[in-house]
Amino acid sequence: MKKIALALCLPLALGALSACGGDKKAQTPAGLSAMDGMLIHDGRLVLPAVKGRPAAGYFTVSNQSGSVATLTGVSVAHTGKAEMHVTLDGIMEAVPRLDIGSGQSVSFGPGGKHAMVFDVSPDLQPGGTTELTLTFSDGRKLTAPMQIEAPGMMGAMDHSKM
Ligand SMILES: [Cu+2]
């Protein structure tokens, strides 16, 4: 039953910081904090083969938090906007939100789910790093480093028909 109490408590904490007094989570700033039980692995940004085209962001996010986490947005430092997409039977669709069940891990990778990343700064060069931020439906954010990779056959996604 403790998990249910926490789930009810967290949305309240966003509106009133003291609503969950004594709960450590309520005192964690909503901005750049790590989320308990949520982890990003293997973040990488594959640069576009053609300058000016979107880059592709890949990562795995695992949820050991004890409750469902709903991913609602992605962003990458030193780029413009980023969107979540999925490729199904060769056709790309936007993914506005994605539930990640407790104990699940979801991979964004070539040929499947990916972040489509627009307006990549020329400062981002292969071998460097940038930062990935995931936003969840309760407003919390999770950040992790991303390795920057040169465009390759796997990463050279064609977004020209979007
Ligand atoms: Cu895409």
Short mmCIF file of N, CA and C and ligand atoms in Angstrom, two decimals:
data_model
loop_
_atom_site.label_atom_id
_atom_site.label_comp_id
_atom_site.label_asym_id
_atom_site.label_seq_id
_atom_site.Cartn_x
_atom_site.Cartn_y
_atom_site.Cartn_z
N MET A 1 0.82 -1.21 0.00
CA MET A 1 0.00 0.00 0.00
C MET A 1 0.86 1.25 0.00
N LYS A 2 2.08 1.13 0.38
CA LYS A 2 2.94 2.31 0.45
C LYS A 2 3.11 2.96 -0.93
N LYS A 3 3.17 2.12 -1.95
CA LYS A 3 3.37 2.65 -3.30
C LYS A 3 2.20 3.53 -3.72
N ILE A 4 1.00 3.13 -3.37
CA ILE A 4 -0.18 3.91 -3.74
C ILE A 4 -0.15 5.26 -3.06
N ALA A 5 0.23 5.26 -1.80
CA ALA A 5 0.30 6.52 -1.06
C ALA A 5 1.30 7.46 -1.72
N LEU A 6 2.42 6.92 -2.15
CA LEU A 6 3.44 7.75 -2.80
C LEU A 6 2.92 8.34 -4.10
N ALA A 7 2.22 7.51 -4.88
CA ALA A 7 1.73 7.97 -6.17
C ALA A 7 0.75 9.12 -5.99
N LEU A 8 -0.05 9.06 -4.94
CA LEU A 8 -0.99 10.14 -4.69
C LEU A 8 -0.28 11.37 -4.18
N CYS A 9 0.80 11.13 -3.50
CA CYS A 9 1.51 12.22 -2.85
C CYS A 9 2.30 13.06 -3.85
N LEU A 10 2.87 12.44 -4.85
CA LEU A 10 3.77 13.17 -5.75
C LEU A 10 3.11 14.31 -6.52
N PRO A 11 1.91 14.11 -7.10
CA PRO A 11 1.31 15.25 -7.81
C PRO A 11 1.03 16.41 -6.88
N LEU A 12 0.65 16.10 -5.65
CA LEU A 12 0.41 17.17 -4.67
C LEU A 12 1.69 17.94 -4.41
N ALA A 13 2.80 17.22 -4.40
CA ALA A 13 4.08 17.85 -4.06
C ALA A 13 4.43 18.93 -5.08
N LEU A 14 3.97 18.78 -6.30
CA LEU A 14 4.29 19.78 -7.32
C LEU A 14 3.60 21.10 -7.01
N GLY A 15 2.39 21.01 -6.47
CA GLY A 15 1.64 22.21 -6.18
C GLY A 15 2.02 22.83 -4.85
N ALA A 16 2.27 22.01 -3.88
CA ALA A 16 2.59 22.51 -2.55
C ALA A 16 3.75 21.71 -2.00
N LEU A 17 4.88 22.35 -1.89
CA LEU A 17 6.10 21.63 -1.53
C LEU A 17 6.00 20.99 -0.15
N SER A 18 5.18 21.55 0.70
CA SER A 18 5.11 21.01 2.06
C SER A 18 4.05 19.92 2.19
N ALA A 19 3.35 19.63 1.10
CA ALA A 19 2.24 18.68 1.19
C ALA A 19 2.69 17.31 1.63
N CYS A 20 3.92 16.95 1.30
CA CYS A 20 4.41 15.63 1.64
C CYS A 20 5.57 15.78 2.62
N GLY A 21 5.39 16.55 3.63
CA GLY A 21 6.46 16.84 4.59
C GLY A 21 7.12 15.57 5.09
N GLY A 22 8.42 15.57 5.13
CA GLY A 22 9.13 14.40 5.60
C GLY A 22 9.50 13.44 4.48
N ASP A 23 8.82 13.54 3.36
CA ASP A 23 9.15 12.69 2.22
C ASP A 23 10.29 13.33 1.44
N LYS A 24 11.39 12.61 1.32
CA LYS A 24 12.56 13.17 0.63
C LYS A 24 12.25 13.61 -0.79
N LYS A 25 11.38 12.85 -1.47
CA LYS A 25 11.09 13.18 -2.86
C LYS A 25 10.49 14.57 -3.00
N ALA A 26 9.69 14.97 -2.00
CA ALA A 26 9.04 16.26 -2.08
C ALA A 26 10.05 17.39 -1.98
N GLN A 27 11.21 17.11 -1.39
CA GLN A 27 12.20 18.17 -1.20
C GLN A 27 13.21 18.21 -2.33
N THR A 28 13.12 17.28 -3.26
CA THR A 28 14.04 17.28 -4.39
C THR A 28 13.56 18.29 -5.41
N PRO A 29 14.41 19.21 -5.85
CA PRO A 29 13.97 20.17 -6.86
C PRO A 29 13.44 19.46 -8.10
N ALA A 30 12.38 19.97 -8.67
CA ALA A 30 11.76 19.31 -9.81
C ALA A 30 12.62 19.42 -11.07
N GLY A 31 13.61 20.32 -11.06
CA GLY A 31 14.35 20.61 -12.27
C GLY A 31 15.26 19.50 -12.77
N LEU A 32 16.44 19.41 -12.27
CA LEU A 32 17.43 18.52 -12.85
C LEU A 32 17.76 17.34 -11.95
N SER A 33 16.83 16.99 -11.09
CA SER A 33 17.12 15.91 -10.16
C SER A 33 17.03 14.56 -10.83
N ALA A 34 17.75 13.63 -10.29
CA ALA A 34 17.56 12.24 -10.71
C ALA A 34 16.26 11.77 -10.11
N MET A 35 15.55 10.92 -10.84
CA MET A 35 14.31 10.37 -10.32
C MET A 35 14.62 9.03 -9.70
N ASP A 36 14.08 8.80 -8.53
CA ASP A 36 14.33 7.53 -7.84
C ASP A 36 13.93 6.36 -8.70
N GLY A 37 14.86 5.46 -8.92
CA GLY A 37 14.54 4.24 -9.63
C GLY A 37 14.50 4.37 -11.14
N MET A 38 14.73 5.57 -11.67
CA MET A 38 14.72 5.76 -13.12
C MET A 38 16.16 5.98 -13.58
N LEU A 39 16.54 5.27 -14.64
CA LEU A 39 17.91 5.38 -15.13
C LEU A 39 17.94 5.45 -16.66
N ILE A 40 18.82 6.29 -17.19
CA ILE A 40 19.07 6.32 -18.63
C ILE A 40 20.42 5.65 -18.89
N HIS A 41 20.44 4.74 -19.83
CA HIS A 41 21.70 4.10 -20.23
C HIS A 41 21.98 4.42 -21.70
N ASP A 42 23.27 4.38 -22.06
CA ASP A 42 23.68 4.34 -23.47
C ASP A 42 23.10 5.49 -24.30
N GLY A 43 23.07 6.67 -23.75
CA GLY A 43 22.62 7.82 -24.53
C GLY A 43 23.62 8.16 -25.62
N ARG A 44 23.12 8.30 -26.84
CA ARG A 44 24.01 8.74 -27.93
C ARG A 44 23.23 9.54 -28.96
N LEU A 45 23.92 10.48 -29.54
CA LEU A 45 23.33 11.34 -30.56
C LEU A 45 24.11 11.11 -31.85
N VAL A 46 23.40 10.61 -32.86
CA VAL A 46 24.05 10.35 -34.15
C VAL A 46 23.80 11.54 -35.06
N LEU A 47 24.87 12.20 -35.45
CA LEU A 47 24.76 13.42 -36.26
C LEU A 47 24.20 13.10 -37.64
N PRO A 48 23.54 14.09 -38.26
CA PRO A 48 22.97 13.84 -39.60
C PRO A 48 24.06 13.71 -40.66
N ALA A 49 23.78 12.86 -41.64
CA ALA A 49 24.74 12.69 -42.74
C ALA A 49 24.79 13.95 -43.59
N VAL A 50 23.66 14.64 -43.67
CA VAL A 50 23.59 15.88 -44.45
C VAL A 50 23.35 17.03 -43.48
N LYS A 51 24.25 18.01 -43.53
CA LYS A 51 24.15 19.13 -42.61
C LYS A 51 22.78 19.79 -42.71
N GLY A 52 22.21 20.15 -41.56
CA GLY A 52 20.90 20.80 -41.55
C GLY A 52 19.75 19.85 -41.34
N ARG A 53 19.98 18.59 -41.60
CA ARG A 53 18.94 17.57 -41.35
C ARG A 53 18.93 17.24 -39.86
N PRO A 54 17.85 16.62 -39.39
CA PRO A 54 17.81 16.26 -37.96
C PRO A 54 18.82 15.16 -37.61
N ALA A 55 19.26 15.20 -36.37
CA ALA A 55 20.07 14.11 -35.82
C ALA A 55 19.12 13.09 -35.18
N ALA A 56 19.68 11.94 -34.81
CA ALA A 56 18.88 10.90 -34.16
C ALA A 56 19.43 10.65 -32.76
N GLY A 57 18.53 10.67 -31.78
CA GLY A 57 18.93 10.40 -30.40
C GLY A 57 18.48 9.01 -29.97
N TYR A 58 19.41 8.27 -29.39
CA TYR A 58 19.13 6.91 -28.94
C TYR A 58 19.51 6.77 -27.47
N PHE A 59 18.76 5.96 -26.75
CA PHE A 59 19.03 5.73 -25.33
C PHE A 59 18.13 4.58 -24.86
N THR A 60 18.44 4.09 -23.68
CA THR A 60 17.56 3.13 -23.01
C THR A 60 17.18 3.73 -21.67
N VAL A 61 15.89 3.68 -21.34
CA VAL A 61 15.46 4.17 -20.04
C VAL A 61 14.82 3.03 -19.29
N SER A 62 15.26 2.83 -18.06
CA SER A 62 14.68 1.74 -17.27
C SER A 62 13.99 2.31 -16.03
N ASN A 63 12.88 1.68 -15.71
CA ASN A 63 12.02 2.14 -14.62
C ASN A 63 11.98 1.10 -13.51
N GLN A 64 12.65 1.41 -12.42
CA GLN A 64 12.59 0.54 -11.22
C GLN A 64 11.97 1.33 -10.08
N SER A 65 11.10 2.27 -10.42
CA SER A 65 10.58 3.20 -9.42
C SER A 65 9.44 2.61 -8.60
N GLY A 66 8.83 1.54 -9.11
CA GLY A 66 7.69 0.97 -8.39
C GLY A 66 6.35 1.44 -8.92
N SER A 67 6.37 2.38 -9.86
CA SER A 67 5.10 2.80 -10.47
C SER A 67 5.34 3.14 -11.94
N VAL A 68 4.27 3.25 -12.69
CA VAL A 68 4.37 3.56 -14.12
C VAL A 68 4.92 4.97 -14.28
N ALA A 69 5.83 5.15 -15.21
CA ALA A 69 6.33 6.49 -15.54
C ALA A 69 5.92 6.78 -16.98
N THR A 70 5.38 7.95 -17.22
CA THR A 70 4.93 8.30 -18.56
C THR A 70 5.85 9.37 -19.15
N LEU A 71 6.59 8.95 -20.15
CA LEU A 71 7.53 9.85 -20.82
C LEU A 71 6.76 10.74 -21.78
N THR A 72 6.92 12.04 -21.63
CA THR A 72 6.15 12.97 -22.48
C THR A 72 7.02 13.86 -23.34
N GLY A 73 8.32 13.87 -23.12
CA GLY A 73 9.15 14.74 -23.94
C GLY A 73 10.63 14.42 -23.82
N VAL A 74 11.36 14.78 -24.87
CA VAL A 74 12.81 14.64 -24.87
C VAL A 74 13.42 15.96 -25.31
N SER A 75 14.60 16.27 -24.80
CA SER A 75 15.33 17.41 -25.32
C SER A 75 16.82 17.11 -25.21
N VAL A 76 17.60 17.78 -26.05
CA VAL A 76 19.04 17.56 -26.10
C VAL A 76 19.71 18.93 -26.05
N ALA A 77 20.65 19.08 -25.14
CA ALA A 77 21.36 20.35 -24.99
C ALA A 77 22.06 20.73 -26.29
N HIS A 78 22.09 22.00 -26.60
CA HIS A 78 22.75 22.55 -27.80
C HIS A 78 22.07 22.12 -29.10
N THR A 79 20.77 21.85 -29.01
CA THR A 79 19.99 21.59 -30.23
C THR A 79 18.66 22.35 -30.08
N GLY A 80 17.88 22.37 -31.16
CA GLY A 80 16.55 22.94 -31.10
C GLY A 80 15.60 21.94 -30.47
N LYS A 81 14.41 21.83 -31.02
CA LYS A 81 13.45 20.91 -30.41
C LYS A 81 13.78 19.46 -30.77
N ALA A 82 13.25 18.57 -29.97
CA ALA A 82 13.38 17.15 -30.25
C ALA A 82 12.01 16.51 -30.11
N GLU A 83 11.75 15.52 -30.94
CA GLU A 83 10.47 14.80 -30.90
C GLU A 83 10.72 13.32 -30.74
N MET A 84 9.77 12.64 -30.09
CA MET A 84 9.85 11.18 -30.02
C MET A 84 9.12 10.61 -31.23
N HIS A 85 9.77 9.68 -31.90
CA HIS A 85 9.20 9.03 -33.07
C HIS A 85 9.33 7.52 -32.92
N VAL A 86 8.52 6.82 -33.71
CA VAL A 86 8.73 5.38 -33.84
C VAL A 86 8.60 5.04 -35.31
N THR A 87 9.43 4.12 -35.77
CA THR A 87 9.34 3.62 -37.14
C THR A 87 8.65 2.26 -37.11
N LEU A 88 7.50 2.19 -37.78
CA LEU A 88 6.74 0.94 -37.85
C LEU A 88 6.55 0.59 -39.32
N ASP A 89 7.03 -0.57 -39.73
CA ASP A 89 6.92 -0.98 -41.13
C ASP A 89 7.43 0.10 -42.07
N GLY A 90 8.50 0.73 -41.67
CA GLY A 90 9.13 1.73 -42.53
C GLY A 90 8.48 3.09 -42.50
N ILE A 91 7.40 3.23 -41.74
CA ILE A 91 6.72 4.53 -41.66
C ILE A 91 6.94 5.12 -40.28
N MET A 92 7.29 6.42 -40.27
CA MET A 92 7.61 7.07 -39.00
C MET A 92 6.40 7.82 -38.45
N GLU A 93 6.16 7.63 -37.18
CA GLU A 93 5.05 8.31 -36.52
C GLU A 93 5.55 9.01 -35.27
N ALA A 94 4.88 10.11 -34.91
CA ALA A 94 5.20 10.79 -33.66
C ALA A 94 4.66 9.98 -32.48
N VAL A 95 5.40 10.01 -31.40
CA VAL A 95 4.98 9.36 -30.15
C VAL A 95 4.82 10.46 -29.11
N PRO A 96 3.59 10.90 -28.85
CA PRO A 96 3.42 12.02 -27.92
C PRO A 96 3.71 11.65 -26.47
N ARG A 97 3.42 10.40 -26.08
CA ARG A 97 3.70 9.96 -24.73
C ARG A 97 3.89 8.46 -24.71
N LEU A 98 4.66 8.02 -23.74
CA LEU A 98 5.03 6.61 -23.71
C LEU A 98 5.04 6.14 -22.25
N ASP A 99 4.18 5.17 -21.95
CA ASP A 99 4.17 4.60 -20.60
C ASP A 99 5.29 3.59 -20.44
N ILE A 100 6.01 3.69 -19.35
CA ILE A 100 7.05 2.71 -19.03
C ILE A 100 6.65 2.08 -17.70
N GLY A 101 6.26 0.83 -17.77
CA GLY A 101 5.79 0.15 -16.56
C GLY A 101 6.92 -0.08 -15.59
N SER A 102 6.57 -0.26 -14.34
CA SER A 102 7.58 -0.54 -13.34
C SER A 102 8.25 -1.87 -13.65
N GLY A 103 9.57 -1.88 -13.61
CA GLY A 103 10.32 -3.08 -13.94
C GLY A 103 10.61 -3.19 -15.43
N GLN A 104 10.09 -2.26 -16.22
CA GLN A 104 10.33 -2.29 -17.67
C GLN A 104 11.50 -1.41 -18.05
N SER A 105 12.08 -1.72 -19.18
CA SER A 105 13.02 -0.80 -19.77
C SER A 105 12.72 -0.67 -21.24
N VAL A 106 12.82 0.54 -21.75
CA VAL A 106 12.45 0.84 -23.13
C VAL A 106 13.67 1.36 -23.85
N SER A 107 13.95 0.80 -25.01
CA SER A 107 15.11 1.23 -25.79
C SER A 107 14.68 2.06 -26.99
N PHE A 108 15.36 3.16 -27.17
CA PHE A 108 15.25 3.96 -28.37
C PHE A 108 16.49 3.63 -29.20
N GLY A 109 16.29 3.10 -30.39
CA GLY A 109 17.44 2.67 -31.18
C GLY A 109 17.12 2.69 -32.66
N PRO A 110 18.14 2.48 -33.50
CA PRO A 110 17.94 2.53 -34.95
C PRO A 110 16.84 1.57 -35.41
N GLY A 111 15.94 2.08 -36.24
CA GLY A 111 14.88 1.25 -36.80
C GLY A 111 13.64 1.17 -35.94
N GLY A 112 13.68 1.74 -34.73
CA GLY A 112 12.52 1.68 -33.84
C GLY A 112 12.21 3.05 -33.30
N LYS A 113 12.04 3.10 -31.99
CA LYS A 113 11.81 4.41 -31.37
C LYS A 113 13.09 5.22 -31.43
N HIS A 114 12.93 6.51 -31.65
CA HIS A 114 14.11 7.38 -31.66
C HIS A 114 13.67 8.79 -31.33
N ALA A 115 14.63 9.58 -30.92
CA ALA A 115 14.38 11.01 -30.78
C ALA A 115 14.87 11.67 -32.05
N MET A 116 14.00 12.47 -32.67
CA MET A 116 14.39 13.21 -33.86
C MET A 116 14.78 14.60 -33.36
N VAL A 117 16.03 14.98 -33.61
CA VAL A 117 16.60 16.16 -32.97
C VAL A 117 16.93 17.22 -34.02
N PHE A 118 16.25 18.36 -33.92
CA PHE A 118 16.39 19.41 -34.93
C PHE A 118 17.43 20.45 -34.52
N ASP A 119 17.94 21.16 -35.51
CA ASP A 119 18.78 22.34 -35.28
C ASP A 119 19.97 22.04 -34.37
N VAL A 120 20.78 21.10 -34.81
CA VAL A 120 21.95 20.69 -34.04
C VAL A 120 23.05 21.75 -34.16
N SER A 121 23.54 22.22 -33.03
CA SER A 121 24.62 23.21 -33.03
C SER A 121 25.87 22.63 -33.69
N PRO A 122 26.58 23.45 -34.49
CA PRO A 122 27.85 22.98 -35.06
C PRO A 122 28.90 22.69 -33.99
N ASP A 123 28.64 23.15 -32.76
CA ASP A 123 29.57 22.84 -31.66
C ASP A 123 29.57 21.36 -31.31
N LEU A 124 28.51 20.67 -31.67
CA LEU A 124 28.43 19.25 -31.33
C LEU A 124 29.18 18.45 -32.40
N GLN A 125 30.28 17.86 -31.98
CA GLN A 125 31.15 17.15 -32.90
C GLN A 125 31.33 15.70 -32.44
N PRO A 126 31.56 14.78 -33.40
CA PRO A 126 31.76 13.38 -33.03
C PRO A 126 32.88 13.25 -31.98
N GLY A 127 32.64 12.40 -31.00
CA GLY A 127 33.62 12.20 -29.93
C GLY A 127 33.32 13.05 -28.71
N GLY A 128 32.47 14.06 -28.89
CA GLY A 128 32.11 14.90 -27.77
C GLY A 128 30.91 14.34 -27.03
N THR A 129 30.41 15.14 -26.10
CA THR A 129 29.22 14.74 -25.38
C THR A 129 28.24 15.90 -25.30
N THR A 130 26.99 15.57 -25.13
CA THR A 130 25.98 16.57 -24.82
C THR A 130 25.08 15.96 -23.75
N GLU A 131 23.93 16.60 -23.49
CA GLU A 131 23.11 16.11 -22.40
C GLU A 131 21.67 15.87 -22.86
N LEU A 132 21.17 14.71 -22.49
CA LEU A 132 19.79 14.31 -22.80
C LEU A 132 18.91 14.59 -21.59
N THR A 133 17.74 15.17 -21.82
CA THR A 133 16.77 15.36 -20.74
C THR A 133 15.45 14.73 -21.14
N LEU A 134 14.95 13.87 -20.29
CA LEU A 134 13.62 13.28 -20.48
C LEU A 134 12.66 13.96 -19.52
N THR A 135 11.47 14.29 -20.02
CA THR A 135 10.44 14.91 -19.19
C THR A 135 9.29 13.92 -19.03
N PHE A 136 8.79 13.81 -17.81
CA PHE A 136 7.70 12.88 -17.51
C PHE A 136 6.42 13.64 -17.22
N SER A 137 5.31 12.90 -17.25
CA SER A 137 3.99 13.53 -17.18
C SER A 137 3.74 14.27 -15.87
N ASP A 138 4.48 13.93 -14.83
CA ASP A 138 4.29 14.63 -13.55
C ASP A 138 5.22 15.84 -13.45
N GLY A 139 5.92 16.15 -14.54
CA GLY A 139 6.78 17.33 -14.56
C GLY A 139 8.22 17.06 -14.18
N ARG A 140 8.50 15.86 -13.69
CA ARG A 140 9.89 15.59 -13.31
C ARG A 140 10.75 15.36 -14.54
N LYS A 141 12.02 15.63 -14.38
CA LYS A 141 12.97 15.50 -15.48
C LYS A 141 14.12 14.60 -15.07
N LEU A 142 14.68 13.94 -16.06
CA LEU A 142 15.79 13.02 -15.84
C LEU A 142 16.84 13.33 -16.89
N THR A 143 18.07 13.52 -16.47
CA THR A 143 19.11 13.87 -17.44
C THR A 143 20.24 12.84 -17.42
N ALA A 144 20.93 12.75 -18.55
CA ALA A 144 22.07 11.84 -18.66
C ALA A 144 22.94 12.31 -19.82
N PRO A 145 24.22 11.97 -19.76
CA PRO A 145 25.10 12.34 -20.87
C PRO A 145 24.78 11.55 -22.14
N MET A 146 25.07 12.17 -23.28
CA MET A 146 24.95 11.52 -24.59
C MET A 146 26.29 11.60 -25.29
N GLN A 147 26.75 10.48 -25.80
CA GLN A 147 27.95 10.48 -26.64
C GLN A 147 27.54 10.93 -28.03
N ILE A 148 28.38 11.78 -28.63
CA ILE A 148 28.07 12.25 -29.99
C ILE A 148 28.83 11.39 -31.00
N GLU A 149 28.07 10.86 -31.96
CA GLU A 149 28.66 9.96 -32.95
C GLU A 149 28.54 10.54 -34.35
N ALA A 150 29.51 10.20 -35.19
CA ALA A 150 29.47 10.59 -36.59
C ALA A 150 28.33 9.84 -37.28
N PRO A 151 27.80 10.41 -38.36
CA PRO A 151 26.76 9.69 -39.09
C PRO A 151 27.29 8.38 -39.64
N GLY A 152 26.51 7.33 -39.51
CA GLY A 152 26.90 6.03 -40.04
C GLY A 152 25.72 5.43 -40.77
N MET A 153 25.89 4.25 -41.30
CA MET A 153 24.80 3.61 -42.04
C MET A 153 23.59 3.40 -41.12
N MET A 154 23.85 3.02 -39.87
CA MET A 154 22.75 2.77 -38.95
C MET A 154 22.05 4.06 -38.54
N GLY A 155 22.82 5.14 -38.50
CA GLY A 155 22.25 6.36 -37.97
C GLY A 155 21.75 7.32 -39.03
N ALA A 156 22.04 7.01 -40.30
CA ALA A 156 21.69 7.95 -41.36
C ALA A 156 20.22 7.82 -41.72
N MET A 157 19.36 8.20 -40.79
CA MET A 157 17.93 8.09 -41.03
C MET A 157 17.48 9.16 -42.00
N ASP A 158 16.58 8.77 -42.84
CA ASP A 158 16.06 9.72 -43.82
C ASP A 158 14.81 10.40 -43.26
N HIS A 159 14.95 11.64 -42.85
CA HIS A 159 13.81 12.39 -42.35
C HIS A 159 13.28 13.35 -43.42
N SER A 160 13.75 13.20 -44.66
CA SER A 160 13.43 14.20 -45.67
C SER A 160 11.95 14.16 -46.08
N LYS A 161 11.28 13.04 -45.79
CA LYS A 161 9.88 12.94 -46.19
C LYS A 161 8.92 13.31 -45.06
N MET A 162 9.47 13.74 -43.94
CA MET A 162 8.60 14.13 -42.83
C MET A 162 7.90 15.44 -43.15
CU CU B 1 12.07 10.32 -36.86
#
